[in-house]
Structures are given as C-alpha cells and as structure tokens.
PDB file of C-alpha atoms in Angstrom:
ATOM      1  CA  UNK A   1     -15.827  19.480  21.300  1.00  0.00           C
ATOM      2  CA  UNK A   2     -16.110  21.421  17.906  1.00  0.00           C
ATOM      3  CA  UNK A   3     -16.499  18.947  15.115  1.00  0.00           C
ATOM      4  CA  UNK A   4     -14.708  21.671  12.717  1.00  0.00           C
ATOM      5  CA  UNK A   5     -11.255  21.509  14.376  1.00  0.00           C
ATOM      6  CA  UNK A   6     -11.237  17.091  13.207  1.00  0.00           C
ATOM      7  CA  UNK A   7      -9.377  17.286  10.268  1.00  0.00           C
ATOM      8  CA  UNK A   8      -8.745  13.528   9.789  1.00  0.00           C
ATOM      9  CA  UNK A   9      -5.866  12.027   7.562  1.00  0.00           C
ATOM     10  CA  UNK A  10      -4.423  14.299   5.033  1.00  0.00           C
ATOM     11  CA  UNK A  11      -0.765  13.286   3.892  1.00  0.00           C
ATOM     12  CA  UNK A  12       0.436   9.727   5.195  1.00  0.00           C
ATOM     13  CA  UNK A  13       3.243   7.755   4.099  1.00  0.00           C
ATOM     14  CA  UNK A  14       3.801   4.297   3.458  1.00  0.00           C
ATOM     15  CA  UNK A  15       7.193   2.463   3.715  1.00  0.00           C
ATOM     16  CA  UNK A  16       8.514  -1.215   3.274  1.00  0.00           C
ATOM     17  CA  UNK A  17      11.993  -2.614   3.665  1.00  0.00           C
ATOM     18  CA  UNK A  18      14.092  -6.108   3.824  1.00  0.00           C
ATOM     19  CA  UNK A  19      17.079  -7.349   3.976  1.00  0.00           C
ATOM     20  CA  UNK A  20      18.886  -8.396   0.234  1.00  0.00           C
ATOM     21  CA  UNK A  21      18.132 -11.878  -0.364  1.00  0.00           C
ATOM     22  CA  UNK A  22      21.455 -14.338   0.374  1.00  0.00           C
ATOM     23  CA  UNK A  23      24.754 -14.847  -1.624  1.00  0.00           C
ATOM     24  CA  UNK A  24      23.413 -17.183  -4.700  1.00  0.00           C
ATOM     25  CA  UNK A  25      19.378 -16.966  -4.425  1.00  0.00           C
ATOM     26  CA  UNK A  26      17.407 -14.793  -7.002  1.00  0.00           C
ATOM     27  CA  UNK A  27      16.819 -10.989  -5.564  1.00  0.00           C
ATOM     28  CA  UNK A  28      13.406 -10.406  -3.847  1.00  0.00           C
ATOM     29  CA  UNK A  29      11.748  -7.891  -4.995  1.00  0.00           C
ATOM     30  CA  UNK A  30       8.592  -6.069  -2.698  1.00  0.00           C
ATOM     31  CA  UNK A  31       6.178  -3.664  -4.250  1.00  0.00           C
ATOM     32  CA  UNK A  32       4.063  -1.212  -3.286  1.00  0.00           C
ATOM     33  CA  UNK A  33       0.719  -0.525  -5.019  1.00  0.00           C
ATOM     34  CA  UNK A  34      -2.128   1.708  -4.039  1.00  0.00           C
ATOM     35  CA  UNK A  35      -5.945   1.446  -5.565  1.00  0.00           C
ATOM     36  CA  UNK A  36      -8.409   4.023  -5.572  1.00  0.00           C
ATOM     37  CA  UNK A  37     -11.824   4.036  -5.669  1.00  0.00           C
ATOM     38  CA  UNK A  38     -14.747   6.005  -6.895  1.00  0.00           C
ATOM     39  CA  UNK A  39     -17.723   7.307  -4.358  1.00  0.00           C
ATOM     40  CA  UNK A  40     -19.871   5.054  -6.578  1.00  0.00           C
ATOM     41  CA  UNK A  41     -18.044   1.609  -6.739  1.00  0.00           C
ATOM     42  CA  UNK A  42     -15.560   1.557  -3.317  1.00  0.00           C
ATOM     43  CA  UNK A  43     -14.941  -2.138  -3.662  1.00  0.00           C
ATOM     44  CA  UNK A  44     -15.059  -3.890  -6.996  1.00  0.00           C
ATOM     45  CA  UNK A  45     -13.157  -1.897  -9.445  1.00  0.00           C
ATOM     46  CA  UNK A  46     -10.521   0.735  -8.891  1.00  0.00           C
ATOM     47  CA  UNK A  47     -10.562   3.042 -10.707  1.00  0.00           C
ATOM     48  CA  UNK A  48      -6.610   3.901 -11.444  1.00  0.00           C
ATOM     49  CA  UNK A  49      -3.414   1.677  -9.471  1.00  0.00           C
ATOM     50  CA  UNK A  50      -0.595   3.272  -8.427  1.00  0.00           C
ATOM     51  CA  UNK A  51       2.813   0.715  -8.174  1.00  0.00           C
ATOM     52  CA  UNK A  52       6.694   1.003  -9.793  1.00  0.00           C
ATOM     53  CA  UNK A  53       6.028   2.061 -13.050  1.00  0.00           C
ATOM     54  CA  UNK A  54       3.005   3.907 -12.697  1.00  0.00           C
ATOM     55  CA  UNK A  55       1.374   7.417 -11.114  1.00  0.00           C
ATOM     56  CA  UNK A  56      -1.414   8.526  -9.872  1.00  0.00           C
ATOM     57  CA  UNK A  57      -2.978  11.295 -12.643  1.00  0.00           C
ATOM     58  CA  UNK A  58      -3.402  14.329 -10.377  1.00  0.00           C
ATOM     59  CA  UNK A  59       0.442  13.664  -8.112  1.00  0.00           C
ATOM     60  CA  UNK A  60      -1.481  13.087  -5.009  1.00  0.00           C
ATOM     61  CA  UNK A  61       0.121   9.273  -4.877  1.00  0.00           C
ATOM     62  CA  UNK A  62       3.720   9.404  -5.718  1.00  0.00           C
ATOM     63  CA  UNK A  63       6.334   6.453  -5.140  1.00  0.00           C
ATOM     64  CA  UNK A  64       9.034   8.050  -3.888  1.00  0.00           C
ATOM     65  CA  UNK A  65      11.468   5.163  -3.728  1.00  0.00           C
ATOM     66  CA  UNK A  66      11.554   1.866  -5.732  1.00  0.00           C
ATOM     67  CA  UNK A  67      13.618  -1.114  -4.932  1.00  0.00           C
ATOM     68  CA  UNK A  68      14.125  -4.259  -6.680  1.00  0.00           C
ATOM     69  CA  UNK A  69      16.556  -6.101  -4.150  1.00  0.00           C
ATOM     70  CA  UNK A  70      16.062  -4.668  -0.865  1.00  0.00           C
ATOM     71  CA  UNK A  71      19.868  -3.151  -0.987  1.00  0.00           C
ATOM     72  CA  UNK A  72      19.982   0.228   0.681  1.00  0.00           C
ATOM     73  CA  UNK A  73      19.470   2.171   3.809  1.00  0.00           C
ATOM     74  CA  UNK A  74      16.098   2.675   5.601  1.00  0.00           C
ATOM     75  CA  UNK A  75      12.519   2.408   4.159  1.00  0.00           C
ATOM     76  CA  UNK A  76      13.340   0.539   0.652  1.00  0.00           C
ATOM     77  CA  UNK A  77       9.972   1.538  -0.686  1.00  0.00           C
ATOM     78  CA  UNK A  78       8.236   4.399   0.160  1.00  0.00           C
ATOM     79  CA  UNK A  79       4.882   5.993  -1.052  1.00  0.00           C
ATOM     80  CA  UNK A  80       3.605   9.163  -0.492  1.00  0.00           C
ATOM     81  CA  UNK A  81      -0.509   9.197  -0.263  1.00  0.00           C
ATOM     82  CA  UNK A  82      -1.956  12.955  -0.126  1.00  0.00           C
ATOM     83  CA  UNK A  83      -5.221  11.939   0.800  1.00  0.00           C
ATOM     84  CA  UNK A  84      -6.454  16.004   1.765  1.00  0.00           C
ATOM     85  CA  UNK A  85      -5.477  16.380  -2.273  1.00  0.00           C
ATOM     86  CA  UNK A  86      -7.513  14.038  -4.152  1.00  0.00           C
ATOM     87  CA  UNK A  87     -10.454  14.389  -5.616  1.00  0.00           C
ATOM     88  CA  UNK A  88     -13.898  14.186  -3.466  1.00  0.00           C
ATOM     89  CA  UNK A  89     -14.713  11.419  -5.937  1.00  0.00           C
ATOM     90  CA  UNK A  90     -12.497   9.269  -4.959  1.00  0.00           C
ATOM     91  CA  UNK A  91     -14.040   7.740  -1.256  1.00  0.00           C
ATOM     92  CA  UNK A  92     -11.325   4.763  -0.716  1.00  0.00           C
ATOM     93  CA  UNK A  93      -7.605   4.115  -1.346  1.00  0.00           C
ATOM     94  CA  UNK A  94      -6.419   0.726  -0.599  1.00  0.00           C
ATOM     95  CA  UNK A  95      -2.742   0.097  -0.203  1.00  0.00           C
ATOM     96  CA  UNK A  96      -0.953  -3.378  -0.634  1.00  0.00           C
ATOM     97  CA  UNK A  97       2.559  -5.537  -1.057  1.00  0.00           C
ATOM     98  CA  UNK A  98       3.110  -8.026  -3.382  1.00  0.00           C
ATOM     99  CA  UNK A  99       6.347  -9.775  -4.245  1.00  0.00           C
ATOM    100  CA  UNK A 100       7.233 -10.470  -7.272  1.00  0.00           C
ATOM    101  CA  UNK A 101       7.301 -13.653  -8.916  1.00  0.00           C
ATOM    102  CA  UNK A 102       9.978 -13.557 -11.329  1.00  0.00           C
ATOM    103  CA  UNK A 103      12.160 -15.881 -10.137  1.00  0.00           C
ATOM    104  CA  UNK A 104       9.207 -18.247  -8.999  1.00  0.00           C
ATOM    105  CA  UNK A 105       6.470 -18.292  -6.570  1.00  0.00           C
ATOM    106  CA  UNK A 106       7.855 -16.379  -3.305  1.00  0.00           C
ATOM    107  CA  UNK A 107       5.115 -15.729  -0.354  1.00  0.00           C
ATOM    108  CA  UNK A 108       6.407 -13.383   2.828  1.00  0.00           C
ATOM    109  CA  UNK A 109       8.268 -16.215   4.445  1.00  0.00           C
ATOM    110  CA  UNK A 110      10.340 -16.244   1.994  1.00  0.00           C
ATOM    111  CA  UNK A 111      11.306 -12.465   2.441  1.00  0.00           C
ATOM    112  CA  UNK A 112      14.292 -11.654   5.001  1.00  0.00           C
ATOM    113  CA  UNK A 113      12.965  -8.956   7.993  1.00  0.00           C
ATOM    114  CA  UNK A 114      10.479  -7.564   6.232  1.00  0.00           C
ATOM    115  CA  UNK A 115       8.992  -4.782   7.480  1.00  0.00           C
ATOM    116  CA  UNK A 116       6.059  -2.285   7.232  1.00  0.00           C
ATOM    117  CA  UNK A 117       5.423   1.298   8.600  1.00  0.00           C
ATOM    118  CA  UNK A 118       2.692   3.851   8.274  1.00  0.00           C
ATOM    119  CA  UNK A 119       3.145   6.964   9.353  1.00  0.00           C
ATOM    120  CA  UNK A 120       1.819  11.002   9.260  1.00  0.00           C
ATOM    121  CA  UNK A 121       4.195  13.531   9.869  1.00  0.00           C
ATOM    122  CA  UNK A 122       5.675  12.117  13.089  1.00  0.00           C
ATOM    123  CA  UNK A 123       3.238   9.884  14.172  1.00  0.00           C
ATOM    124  CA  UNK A 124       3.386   6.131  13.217  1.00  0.00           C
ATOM    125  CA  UNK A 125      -0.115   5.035  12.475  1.00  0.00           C
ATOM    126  CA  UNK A 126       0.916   1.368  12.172  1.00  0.00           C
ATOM    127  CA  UNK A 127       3.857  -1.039  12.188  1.00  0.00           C
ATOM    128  CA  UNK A 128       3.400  -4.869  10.911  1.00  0.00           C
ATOM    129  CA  UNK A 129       6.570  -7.317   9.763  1.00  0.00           C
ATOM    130  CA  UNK A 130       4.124  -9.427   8.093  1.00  0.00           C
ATOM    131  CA  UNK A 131       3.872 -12.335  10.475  1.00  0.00           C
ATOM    132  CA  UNK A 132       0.430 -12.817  10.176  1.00  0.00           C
ATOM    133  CA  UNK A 133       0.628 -13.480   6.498  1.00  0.00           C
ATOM    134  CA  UNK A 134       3.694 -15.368   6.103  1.00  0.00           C
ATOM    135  CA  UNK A 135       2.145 -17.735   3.024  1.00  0.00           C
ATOM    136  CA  UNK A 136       0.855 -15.448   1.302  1.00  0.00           C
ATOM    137  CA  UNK A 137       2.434 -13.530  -2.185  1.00  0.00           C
ATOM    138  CA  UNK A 138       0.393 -10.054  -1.396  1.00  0.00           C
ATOM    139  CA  UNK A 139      -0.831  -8.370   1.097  1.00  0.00           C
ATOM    140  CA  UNK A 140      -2.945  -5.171   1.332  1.00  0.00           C
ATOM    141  CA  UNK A 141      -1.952  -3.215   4.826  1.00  0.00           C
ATOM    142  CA  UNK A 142      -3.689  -0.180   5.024  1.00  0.00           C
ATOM    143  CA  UNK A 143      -7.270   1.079   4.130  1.00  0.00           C
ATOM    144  CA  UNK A 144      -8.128   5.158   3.625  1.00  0.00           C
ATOM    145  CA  UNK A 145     -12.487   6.052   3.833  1.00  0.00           C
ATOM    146  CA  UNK A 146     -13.712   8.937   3.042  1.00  0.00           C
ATOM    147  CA  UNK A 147     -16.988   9.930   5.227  1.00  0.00           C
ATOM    148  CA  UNK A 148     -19.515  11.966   4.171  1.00  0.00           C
ATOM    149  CA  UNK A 149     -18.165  15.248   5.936  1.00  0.00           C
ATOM    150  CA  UNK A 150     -15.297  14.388   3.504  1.00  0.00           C
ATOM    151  CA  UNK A 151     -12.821  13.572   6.465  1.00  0.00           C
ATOM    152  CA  UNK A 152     -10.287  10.541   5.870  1.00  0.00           C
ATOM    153  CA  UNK A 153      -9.981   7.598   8.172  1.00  0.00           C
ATOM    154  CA  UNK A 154      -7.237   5.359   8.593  1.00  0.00           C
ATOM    155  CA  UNK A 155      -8.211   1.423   9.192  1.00  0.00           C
ATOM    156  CA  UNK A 156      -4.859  -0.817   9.530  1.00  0.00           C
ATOM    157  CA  UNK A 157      -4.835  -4.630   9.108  1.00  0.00           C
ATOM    158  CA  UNK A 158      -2.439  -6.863   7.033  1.00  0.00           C
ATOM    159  CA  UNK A 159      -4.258  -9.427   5.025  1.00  0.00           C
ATOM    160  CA  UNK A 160      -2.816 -11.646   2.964  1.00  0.00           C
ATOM    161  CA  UNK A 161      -3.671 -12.568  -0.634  1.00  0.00           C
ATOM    162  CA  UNK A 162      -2.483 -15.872  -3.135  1.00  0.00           C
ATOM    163  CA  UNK A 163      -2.095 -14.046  -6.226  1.00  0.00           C
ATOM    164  CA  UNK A 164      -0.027 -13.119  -8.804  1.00  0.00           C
ATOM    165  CA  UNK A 165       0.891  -9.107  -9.013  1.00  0.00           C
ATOM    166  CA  UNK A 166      -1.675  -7.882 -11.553  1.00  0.00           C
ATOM    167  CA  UNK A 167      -4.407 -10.176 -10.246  1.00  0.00           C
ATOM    168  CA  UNK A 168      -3.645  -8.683  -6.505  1.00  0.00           C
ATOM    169  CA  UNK A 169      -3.827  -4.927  -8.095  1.00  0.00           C
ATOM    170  CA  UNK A 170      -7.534  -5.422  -9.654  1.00  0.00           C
ATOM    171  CA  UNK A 171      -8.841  -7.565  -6.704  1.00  0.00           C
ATOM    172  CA  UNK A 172      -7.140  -5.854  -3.521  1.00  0.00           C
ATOM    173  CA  UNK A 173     -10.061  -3.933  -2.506  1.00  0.00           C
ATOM    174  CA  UNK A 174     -12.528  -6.587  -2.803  1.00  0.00           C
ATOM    175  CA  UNK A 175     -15.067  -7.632   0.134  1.00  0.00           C
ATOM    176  CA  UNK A 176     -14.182 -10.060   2.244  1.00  0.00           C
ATOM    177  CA  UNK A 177     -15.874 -11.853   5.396  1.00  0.00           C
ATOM    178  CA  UNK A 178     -15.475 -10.260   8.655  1.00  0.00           C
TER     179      UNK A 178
END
C-alpha cells in the first residue's frame, strides 16, 4: 500500500434535526457549535467557537442552516467543517449540541426525535439520536485529529455534558477519563 494515496478527512458535514416541540410548550431550540484547537494546547482552550451567530475567521466552518424550533424539512442544522482548508495550526476540532435554556433547563429527553448525522460526500461517518445522553443539556458528537503527516481522523462518540451553552463551548474539548 502507498501511504501517499491516504488522504484522510477533508470536507465533512454535520447535521441535527427534531421534531417542533408540542401545541402550548416553549420551542426547543438545538445548536450546533464547533471548537478548534491549536497544535500547542488541543484540549484546554479553543482557540475560536463556531455556533449561530458566529464564523469561523478563514470560512473553513460555516453553519449553513440555523433553526430555532425544529420546523422545516430535513437536517434542521447543518455545519459545514472543511477540515483539508484550515490552517496546519489548528490539530483538533471538536463538534457539539447544546439546547438552549431559554425557556428553562431542557436536557435531550426533553427533545422530540432528535437526531444526528455525520457524513462526507456520500458516506455517513456516523448516526446517533442521542439515546445515550438523554439527561444531559450538551453533547459533543464528533472529534477531528490532525496527525503529524497532517492527515485528519474522524473519532465518533456522543457524550453528554450538564452545562449551560457558553460553559459547554469553552469546556467541550476538555479531557475526560477513558
């Protein structure tokens, strides 16, 4: 096998969707939010978020769609990672979920069919409805690594944080136990 013809992850794409919350009870409202991180500090402090009212600086993490009620057809969020694009200081990009707590504290058993799917080009990476983390608020779902070849790996897993929105965005890529 030639190691030249691995290109790894380049462009993947991240969508969520639910149904509308019932007649009567507040709208739920899922977000997507993506943290980078420098070569030199991959866990504790990312260096720019991505999420609903924000960009990435260079385009290579756009939000493509932004709901606040889950009303519409297909993926309600969807964000757009060019991982081939951004900068080779940049060695991890953690993406998450969190609900917003407007309306009061809401975890993912709260939210109506929620559902997650990762894809590139045609090929779905990973697919989660967020069973596993059905008390939590947040939830990151999807972890990109850069190796030292500068090749980017894909490592799935939903796991499910207690926090607040802005608290989730600064700690989502923190270490935890195995």
């Amino acid at each position: 096998m030639v190691d030249g013809l691995n290109k790894g992850i380049s462009k993947v794409e991240v969508g969520v969707k639910w149904d509308p919350s019932p007649a009567g009870e507040p709208p739920t409202d899922l977000d997507l939010v993506a943290a980078t991180y420098l070569a030199t500090d991959t866990h504790e402090n990312p260096d720019y978020v991505v999420h609903f009212d924000s960009r990435s600086p260079d385009g290579t993490i756009t939000l493509n769609r932004d709901s606040k009620d889950g009303k519409g057809f297909g993926w309600d969020e969807v964000m757009t990672l060019e991982l081939g694009r951004l900068d080779e200081r940049y060695a991890r990009v953690v993406v998450g979920v969190c609900i917003q707590q407007r309306f009061g504290r809401r975890t993912f058993v709260g939210v109506h069919n929620p559902s997650l799917r990762i894809s590139e080009g045609y090929t779905v990476l990973a697919e989660d409805d967020f069973g596993g983390v059905l008390g939590a608020t947040s939830a990151t779902v999807a972890e990109f690594v850069r190796d030292d070849s500068g090749e980017w790996s894909f490592h799935p897993g939903v796991r499910g944080f207690d926090t607040d929105p802005a608290t989730f965005a600064r700690t989502m890529g923190s270490r935890h136990a195995s």
